């Protein structure tokens, strides 16, 4: 009897896997479908229309009581978080037959892969135009070693295709912080990781990177002559911070350990990357929220240089955050700055959120997204 049940389960799993494999060839339900433009074409159309993009992180752990299809229809770009930078699995069949492996090997916090496919399928039906990105890393997922992560890039590229994603977001925060990205070994790893991902992924897949709010400000708080966090060509170079009229809080940002932590990475990767998500919430103790304009402008310089989409990220989780997404006038002010850049440069820079469908959010998600819509469009 036990043998019979085991055989039945094996053949049922095999049958399911074969069907998944067939669908993968035709375009399984988690994929957007052949009739939809590629993600790269969609981004191009946003740029041509100077249409600011609205982005949101969707934490996979909210899947227990939320569905992706219910995300606000104004969201154009969804980052499903987080998968492991050093994920490893034998093949898709091993995850289908053992659902618990989906979380332990991949990192996404669904009950199993079938639940993910169902969630993604419903999203694709409801929003065939949405761009869905797999976000890697985050604050908590640290690779067991840098080599392990580099050796996982082909697996990640395969998974992106097998699970129907439009690309990846690399949110690498060594030891839970952006500070260490000013270490040449960590920065070089970041560059190598993204470069290998580009080599393995299909041409129409997108690559996003997440960086700190002050990551494009040249650092002035270090005395190492070999430091990698400077760019003399940037408008926010070391000379800029010699001006006594510089906002004190911007000057403080340039003195932080994370200052300039994106500069070396962007200047080495150049146009390999498509999108930069700027985490303003790593500077949540500032007393001058107006610096968001300079923080955006510091990244917009690289956006123009390398054709990036720059997304300024807001946090929904802290009521005392100085960069308040619920403040309509404040959001409009940064939206006006972004719209001006979009018009001048045929760009699609926009605004984003951490995080969507989160029961711990202290602001009303739909009201915040409406603020974004009114500010950008």
GROMACS .gro file of C-alpha atoms in nm:
model
  377
    1UNK     CA    1   0.000   0.000   0.000
    2UNK     CA    2   0.278   0.243   0.097
    3UNK     CA    3   0.463   0.148  -0.221
    4UNK     CA    4   0.152   0.212  -0.429
    5UNK     CA    5   0.094   0.554  -0.272
    6UNK     CA    6   0.458   0.644  -0.324
    7UNK     CA    7   0.442   0.538  -0.690
    8UNK     CA    8   0.120   0.734  -0.741
    9UNK     CA    9   0.273   1.046  -0.588
   10UNK     CA   10   0.584   1.008  -0.802
   11UNK     CA   11   0.391   0.979  -1.128
   12UNK     CA   12   0.155   1.262  -1.030
   13UNK     CA   13   0.455   1.484  -0.959
   14UNK     CA   14   0.620   1.376  -1.282
   15UNK     CA   15   0.300   1.447  -1.476
   16UNK     CA   16   0.276   1.792  -1.317
   17UNK     CA   17   0.642   1.864  -1.391
   18UNK     CA   18   0.604   1.759  -1.755
   19UNK     CA   19   0.309   1.994  -1.792
   20UNK     CA   20   0.503   2.275  -1.627
   21UNK     CA   21   0.791   2.204  -1.865
   22UNK     CA   22   0.561   2.211  -2.168
   23UNK     CA   23   0.410   2.536  -2.049
   24UNK     CA   24   0.759   2.675  -1.994
   25UNK     CA   25   0.833   2.615  -2.362
   26UNK     CA   26   0.508   2.782  -2.472
   27UNK     CA   27   0.520   3.049  -2.200
   28UNK     CA   28   0.380   2.929  -1.869
   29UNK     CA   29   0.115   3.131  -1.678
   30UNK     CA   30   0.371   3.318  -1.467
   31UNK     CA   31   0.520   3.464  -1.783
   32UNK     CA   32   0.367   3.776  -1.937
   33UNK     CA   33   0.281   3.611  -2.269
   34UNK     CA   34   0.403   3.661  -2.623
   35UNK     CA   35   0.149   3.935  -2.702
   36UNK     CA   36   0.295   4.170  -2.442
   37UNK     CA   37   0.590   4.391  -2.525
   38UNK     CA   38   0.914   4.290  -2.358
   39UNK     CA   39   1.006   4.466  -2.036
   40UNK     CA   40   1.280   4.651  -2.221
   41UNK     CA   41   1.029   4.774  -2.479
   42UNK     CA   42   0.793   4.884  -2.202
   43UNK     CA   43   1.069   5.085  -2.033
   44UNK     CA   44   1.152   5.243  -2.369
   45UNK     CA   45   0.787   5.342  -2.418
   46UNK     CA   46   0.778   5.505  -2.073
   47UNK     CA   47   1.088   5.707  -2.165
   48UNK     CA   48   0.944   5.812  -2.500
   49UNK     CA   49   0.630   5.938  -2.323
   50UNK     CA   50   0.835   6.096  -2.039
   51UNK     CA   51   0.609   5.893  -1.810
   52UNK     CA   52   0.743   5.865  -1.455
   53UNK     CA   53   0.740   5.505  -1.334
   54UNK     CA   54   0.577   5.402  -1.006
   55UNK     CA   55   0.753   5.112  -0.837
   56UNK     CA   56   0.687   4.900  -0.531
   57UNK     CA   57   0.860   4.619  -0.343
   58UNK     CA   58   0.625   4.326  -0.276
   59UNK     CA   59   0.762   4.119   0.014
   60UNK     CA   60   0.702   3.751  -0.056
   61UNK     CA   61   0.605   3.689   0.307
   62UNK     CA   62   0.283   3.889   0.264
   63UNK     CA   63   0.164   3.616   0.024
   64UNK     CA   64   0.008   3.434   0.319
   65UNK     CA   65  -0.276   3.687   0.337
   66UNK     CA   66  -0.241   3.901   0.021
   67UNK     CA   67  -0.238   3.851  -0.355
   68UNK     CA   68  -0.016   4.030  -0.605
   69UNK     CA   69  -0.314   4.085  -0.836
   70UNK     CA   70  -0.460   4.325  -0.579
   71UNK     CA   71  -0.164   4.564  -0.600
   72UNK     CA   72  -0.270   4.917  -0.692
   73UNK     CA   73  -0.312   4.934  -1.074
   74UNK     CA   74  -0.097   5.249  -1.089
   75UNK     CA   75   0.212   5.045  -0.998
   76UNK     CA   76   0.412   4.984  -1.317
   77UNK     CA   77   0.712   4.804  -1.171
   78UNK     CA   78   0.690   4.536  -0.900
   79UNK     CA   79   0.991   4.389  -0.718
   80UNK     CA   80   0.918   4.054  -0.554
   81UNK     CA   81   1.152   4.019  -0.257
   82UNK     CA   82   1.374   3.850  -0.158
   83UNK     CA   83   1.561   3.562  -0.316
   84UNK     CA   84   1.906   3.452  -0.205
   85UNK     CA   85   2.217   3.580  -0.380
   86UNK     CA   86   2.370   3.233  -0.347
   87UNK     CA   87   2.056   3.031  -0.420
   88UNK     CA   88   2.107   2.675  -0.537
   89UNK     CA   89   1.874   2.404  -0.664
   90UNK     CA   90   1.911   2.095  -0.879
   91UNK     CA   91   1.623   2.161  -1.116
   92UNK     CA   92   1.269   2.295  -1.111
   93UNK     CA   93   1.135   1.942  -1.056
   94UNK     CA   94   1.307   1.918  -0.718
   95UNK     CA   95   1.124   2.231  -0.601
   96UNK     CA   96   0.787   2.117  -0.737
   97UNK     CA   97   0.799   1.780  -0.563
   98UNK     CA   98   0.930   1.925  -0.234
   99UNK     CA   99   0.750   2.259  -0.177
  100UNK     CA  100   0.948   2.349   0.136
  101UNK     CA  101   1.262   2.378  -0.078
  102UNK     CA  102   1.119   2.689  -0.245
  103UNK     CA  103   1.187   2.892   0.067
  104UNK     CA  104   1.494   2.712   0.197
  105UNK     CA  105   1.682   2.702  -0.136
  106UNK     CA  106   1.542   3.004  -0.321
  107UNK     CA  107   1.448   3.234  -0.034
  108UNK     CA  108   1.104   3.347  -0.151
  109UNK     CA  109   0.862   3.303   0.137
  110UNK     CA  110   0.573   3.128  -0.031
  111UNK     CA  111   0.432   2.802   0.106
  112UNK     CA  112   0.559   2.641  -0.212
  113UNK     CA  113   0.625   2.697  -0.580
  114UNK     CA  114   0.264   2.620  -0.679
  115UNK     CA  115   0.143   2.907  -0.460
  116UNK     CA  116   0.393   3.136  -0.631
  117UNK     CA  117   0.279   3.027  -0.978
  118UNK     CA  118  -0.084   3.086  -0.883
  119UNK     CA  119  -0.007   3.432  -0.745
  120UNK     CA  120   0.201   3.532  -1.047
  121UNK     CA  121  -0.055   3.392  -1.292
  122UNK     CA  122  -0.333   3.598  -1.136
  123UNK     CA  123  -0.115   3.910  -1.148
  124UNK     CA  124  -0.031   3.852  -1.515
  125UNK     CA  125  -0.400   3.812  -1.600
  126UNK     CA  126  -0.498   4.124  -1.407
  127UNK     CA  127  -0.200   4.335  -1.519
  128UNK     CA  128  -0.039   4.202  -1.838
  129UNK     CA  129   0.154   4.529  -1.869
  130UNK     CA  130   0.321   4.518  -1.528
  131UNK     CA  131   0.697   4.459  -1.508
  132UNK     CA  132   0.783   4.199  -1.243
  133UNK     CA  133   1.139   4.184  -1.110
  134UNK     CA  134   1.301   3.930  -0.876
  135UNK     CA  135   1.484   4.115  -0.597
  136UNK     CA  136   1.796   3.948  -0.459
  137UNK     CA  137   1.956   3.990  -0.119
  138UNK     CA  138   1.805   4.255   0.101
  139UNK     CA  139   1.925   4.329   0.450
  140UNK     CA  140   1.889   3.972   0.578
  141UNK     CA  141   2.006   3.742   0.297
  142UNK     CA  142   2.385   3.744   0.307
  143UNK     CA  143   2.567   3.500   0.075
  144UNK     CA  144   2.764   3.225   0.247
  145UNK     CA  145   3.062   3.353   0.047
  146UNK     CA  146   3.119   3.588  -0.244
  147UNK     CA  147   3.231   3.294  -0.459
  148UNK     CA  148   2.911   3.108  -0.376
  149UNK     CA  149   2.707   3.402  -0.503
  150UNK     CA  150   2.915   3.434  -0.820
  151UNK     CA  151   2.875   3.060  -0.882
  152UNK     CA  152   2.497   3.096  -0.848
  153UNK     CA  153   2.450   3.349  -1.127
  154UNK     CA  154   2.362   3.094  -1.395
  155UNK     CA  155   2.111   2.929  -1.160
  156UNK     CA  156   1.955   3.268  -1.087
  157UNK     CA  157   1.929   3.348  -1.459
  158UNK     CA  158   1.757   3.012  -1.518
  159UNK     CA  159   1.521   3.074  -1.228
  160UNK     CA  160   1.430   3.420  -1.357
  161UNK     CA  161   1.321   3.258  -1.681
  162UNK     CA  162   1.154   2.954  -1.523
  163UNK     CA  163   0.950   3.166  -1.282
  164UNK     CA  164   0.854   3.426  -1.541
  165UNK     CA  165   1.036   3.734  -1.412
  166UNK     CA  166   1.130   4.031  -1.630
  167UNK     CA  167   1.471   4.069  -1.467
  168UNK     CA  168   1.650   4.111  -1.135
  169UNK     CA  169   1.711   4.373  -0.869
  170UNK     CA  170   2.040   4.342  -0.680
  171UNK     CA  171   1.996   4.473  -0.326
  172UNK     CA  172   2.333   4.375  -0.185
  173UNK     CA  173   2.390   4.513   0.165
  174UNK     CA  174   2.703   4.352   0.315
  175UNK     CA  175   2.637   4.277   0.681
  176UNK     CA  176   2.306   4.459   0.651
  177UNK     CA  177   2.454   4.794   0.547
  178UNK     CA  178   2.565   4.986   0.239
  179UNK     CA  179   2.876   5.111   0.421
  180UNK     CA  180   3.091   4.815   0.313
  181UNK     CA  181   3.032   4.887  -0.057
  182UNK     CA  182   3.312   5.141  -0.023
  183UNK     CA  183   3.542   4.844   0.032
  184UNK     CA  184   3.707   4.760  -0.300
  185UNK     CA  185   3.658   4.384  -0.254
  186UNK     CA  186   3.285   4.421  -0.191
  187UNK     CA  187   3.244   4.673  -0.472
  188UNK     CA  188   3.431   4.452  -0.719
  189UNK     CA  189   3.214   4.157  -0.617
  190UNK     CA  190   2.903   4.366  -0.689
  191UNK     CA  191   3.037   4.457  -1.033
  192UNK     CA  192   3.133   4.096  -1.115
  193UNK     CA  193   2.798   3.962  -0.994
  194UNK     CA  194   2.593   4.201  -1.208
  195UNK     CA  195   2.822   4.148  -1.508
  196UNK     CA  196   2.780   3.770  -1.488
  197UNK     CA  197   2.403   3.807  -1.451
  198UNK     CA  198   2.398   4.017  -1.767
  199UNK     CA  199   2.595   3.747  -1.950
  200UNK     CA  200   2.357   3.469  -1.848
  201UNK     CA  201   2.021   3.644  -1.881
  202UNK     CA  202   1.830   3.700  -2.203
  203UNK     CA  203   1.881   4.038  -2.366
  204UNK     CA  204   1.525   4.151  -2.294
  205UNK     CA  205   1.565   4.104  -1.916
  206UNK     CA  206   1.622   4.411  -1.699
  207UNK     CA  207   1.879   4.471  -1.425
  208UNK     CA  208   1.810   4.699  -1.131
  209UNK     CA  209   2.035   4.792  -0.840
  210UNK     CA  210   1.934   4.929  -0.500
  211UNK     CA  211   2.163   5.185  -0.338
  212UNK     CA  212   2.173   5.422  -0.043
  213UNK     CA  213   2.033   5.774  -0.060
  214UNK     CA  214   2.382   5.928  -0.040
  215UNK     CA  215   2.546   5.669  -0.265
  216UNK     CA  216   2.602   5.917  -0.550
  217UNK     CA  217   2.749   6.194  -0.331
  218UNK     CA  218   3.129   6.201  -0.343
  219UNK     CA  219   3.258   6.100  -0.002
  220UNK     CA  220   3.456   6.356   0.196
  221UNK     CA  221   3.487   6.184   0.532
  222UNK     CA  222   3.771   5.946   0.446
  223UNK     CA  223   4.144   6.003   0.420
  224UNK     CA  224   4.243   5.698   0.215
  225UNK     CA  225   4.395   5.822  -0.116
  226UNK     CA  226   4.275   5.504  -0.289
  227UNK     CA  227   3.912   5.555  -0.192
  228UNK     CA  228   3.661   5.458  -0.457
  229UNK     CA  229   3.374   5.683  -0.350
  230UNK     CA  230   3.479   5.994  -0.544
  231UNK     CA  231   3.389   6.121  -0.888
  232UNK     CA  232   3.548   6.449  -0.991
  233UNK     CA  233   3.316   6.471  -1.293
  234UNK     CA  234   2.998   6.456  -1.088
  235UNK     CA  235   2.829   6.785  -0.992
  236UNK     CA  236   2.837   6.653  -0.634
  237UNK     CA  237   3.213   6.607  -0.623
  238UNK     CA  238   3.451   6.693  -0.341
  239UNK     CA  239   3.479   7.055  -0.457
  240UNK     CA  240   3.102   7.097  -0.435
  241UNK     CA  241   3.116   7.026  -0.063
  242UNK     CA  242   3.375   7.299  -0.007
  243UNK     CA  243   3.107   7.559  -0.074
  244UNK     CA  244   2.986   7.710   0.257
  245UNK     CA  245   2.632   7.736   0.119
  246UNK     CA  246   2.592   7.356   0.094
  247UNK     CA  247   2.302   7.231   0.303
  248UNK     CA  248   2.439   7.101   0.635
  249UNK     CA  249   2.240   6.778   0.611
  250UNK     CA  250   2.374   6.713   0.262
  251UNK     CA  251   2.725   6.772   0.393
  252UNK     CA  252   2.655   6.525   0.673
  253UNK     CA  253   2.538   6.271   0.416
  254UNK     CA  254   2.868   6.309   0.231
  255UNK     CA  255   3.055   6.234   0.553
  256UNK     CA  256   2.873   5.907   0.623
  257UNK     CA  257   3.042   5.572   0.569
  258UNK     CA  258   2.793   5.493   0.291
  259UNK     CA  259   2.865   5.817   0.100
  260UNK     CA  260   2.955   5.753  -0.262
  261UNK     CA  261   2.902   5.380  -0.222
  262UNK     CA  262   2.730   5.354  -0.562
  263UNK     CA  263   2.981   5.562  -0.759
  264UNK     CA  264   3.247   5.299  -0.832
  265UNK     CA  265   2.980   5.040  -0.910
  266UNK     CA  266   2.788   5.262  -1.153
  267UNK     CA  267   3.103   5.387  -1.327
  268UNK     CA  268   3.222   5.030  -1.381
  269UNK     CA  269   2.892   4.874  -1.484
  270UNK     CA  270   2.790   5.170  -1.698
  271UNK     CA  271   2.489   5.087  -1.920
  272UNK     CA  272   2.476   4.720  -1.820
  273UNK     CA  273   2.222   4.835  -1.559
  274UNK     CA  274   1.874   4.969  -1.642
  275UNK     CA  275   1.726   5.092  -1.314
  276UNK     CA  276   1.858   5.239  -0.988
  277UNK     CA  277   1.634   5.224  -0.681
  278UNK     CA  278   1.745   5.487  -0.428
  279UNK     CA  279   1.673   5.396  -0.065
  280UNK     CA  280   1.608   5.732   0.098
  281UNK     CA  281   1.514   5.546   0.415
  282UNK     CA  282   1.876   5.482   0.508
  283UNK     CA  283   1.892   5.854   0.598
  284UNK     CA  284   1.588   5.858   0.824
  285UNK     CA  285   1.738   6.082   1.093
  286UNK     CA  286   1.783   6.394   0.883
  287UNK     CA  287   1.614   6.714   0.996
  288UNK     CA  288   1.607   6.858   0.643
  289UNK     CA  289   1.389   6.653   0.407
  290UNK     CA  290   1.445   6.910   0.129
  291UNK     CA  291   1.777   6.736   0.053
  292UNK     CA  292   1.580   6.475  -0.139
  293UNK     CA  293   1.613   6.707  -0.439
  294UNK     CA  294   1.994   6.699  -0.428
  295UNK     CA  295   1.997   6.327  -0.354
  296UNK     CA  296   1.785   6.267  -0.663
  297UNK     CA  297   1.994   6.504  -0.872
  298UNK     CA  298   2.315   6.327  -0.770
  299UNK     CA  299   2.178   6.001  -0.914
  300UNK     CA  300   2.013   6.173  -1.211
  301UNK     CA  301   2.362   6.270  -1.331
  302UNK     CA  302   2.444   5.899  -1.371
  303UNK     CA  303   2.098   5.837  -1.512
  304UNK     CA  304   2.172   6.077  -1.795
  305UNK     CA  305   2.522   5.939  -1.842
  306UNK     CA  306   2.426   5.571  -1.856
  307UNK     CA  307   2.055   5.587  -1.947
  308UNK     CA  308   1.928   5.464  -1.610
  309UNK     CA  309   1.576   5.496  -1.476
  310UNK     CA  310   1.613   5.651  -1.129
  311UNK     CA  311   1.348   5.556  -0.872
  312UNK     CA  312   1.341   5.757  -0.548
  313UNK     CA  313   1.222   5.517  -0.279
  314UNK     CA  314   1.000   5.602   0.017
  315UNK     CA  315   0.932   5.394   0.328
  316UNK     CA  316   0.582   5.308   0.448
  317UNK     CA  317   0.695   5.166   0.782
  318UNK     CA  318   0.797   5.463   1.001
  319UNK     CA  319   0.578   5.759   1.089
  320UNK     CA  320   0.876   5.971   1.196
  321UNK     CA  321   1.060   5.928   0.865
  322UNK     CA  322   1.144   6.279   0.736
  323UNK     CA  323   1.080   6.177   0.374
  324UNK     CA  324   0.703   6.144   0.412
  325UNK     CA  325   0.517   5.978   0.125
  326UNK     CA  326   0.182   6.081   0.274
  327UNK     CA  327   0.268   6.452   0.252
  328UNK     CA  328   0.111   6.548  -0.081
  329UNK     CA  329   0.289   6.884  -0.110
  330UNK     CA  330   0.625   6.728  -0.030
  331UNK     CA  331   0.580   6.446  -0.281
  332UNK     CA  332   0.468   6.699  -0.542
  333UNK     CA  333   0.786   6.901  -0.490
  334UNK     CA  334   1.016   6.609  -0.570
  335UNK     CA  335   0.774   6.497  -0.842
  336UNK     CA  336   0.810   6.837  -1.011
  337UNK     CA  337   1.189   6.799  -1.007
  338UNK     CA  338   1.166   6.451  -1.157
  339UNK     CA  339   0.914   6.557  -1.422
  340UNK     CA  340   1.146   6.837  -1.531
  341UNK     CA  341   1.432   6.590  -1.576
  342UNK     CA  342   1.207   6.347  -1.763
  343UNK     CA  343   1.097   6.618  -2.005
  344UNK     CA  344   1.450   6.745  -2.066
  345UNK     CA  345   1.603   6.400  -2.116
  346UNK     CA  346   1.323   6.175  -2.246
  347UNK     CA  347   1.346   5.979  -1.922
  348UNK     CA  348   1.107   5.779  -1.704
  349UNK     CA  349   1.244   5.847  -1.355
  350UNK     CA  350   0.988   5.792  -1.084
  351UNK     CA  351   0.895   5.712  -0.726
  352UNK     CA  352   0.885   5.384  -0.535
  353UNK     CA  353   0.780   5.220  -0.210
  354UNK     CA  354   0.900   4.982   0.053
  355UNK     CA  355   0.673   4.804   0.079
  356UNK     CA  356   0.342   4.702  -0.077
  357UNK     CA  357   0.060   4.509   0.095
  358UNK     CA  358   0.239   4.529   0.430
  359UNK     CA  359   0.012   4.509   0.734
  360UNK     CA  360   0.271   4.701   0.937
  361UNK     CA  361   0.257   5.008   0.711
  362UNK     CA  362   0.178   5.330   0.898
  363UNK     CA  363   0.050   5.514   0.589
  364UNK     CA  364  -0.242   5.437   0.359
  365UNK     CA  365  -0.089   5.267   0.057
  366UNK     CA  366  -0.347   5.376  -0.199
  367UNK     CA  367  -0.334   5.738  -0.082
  368UNK     CA  368   0.046   5.738  -0.109
  369UNK     CA  369   0.038   5.590  -0.459
  370UNK     CA  370  -0.220   5.850  -0.559
  371UNK     CA  371   0.024   6.116  -0.434
  372UNK     CA  372   0.285   5.961  -0.663
  373UNK     CA  373   0.046   5.963  -0.960
  374UNK     CA  374  -0.047   6.328  -0.912
  375UNK     CA  375   0.317   6.426  -0.860
  376UNK     CA  376   0.455   6.249  -1.167
  377UNK     CA  377   0.177   6.265  -1.429
   0.00000   0.00000   0.00000
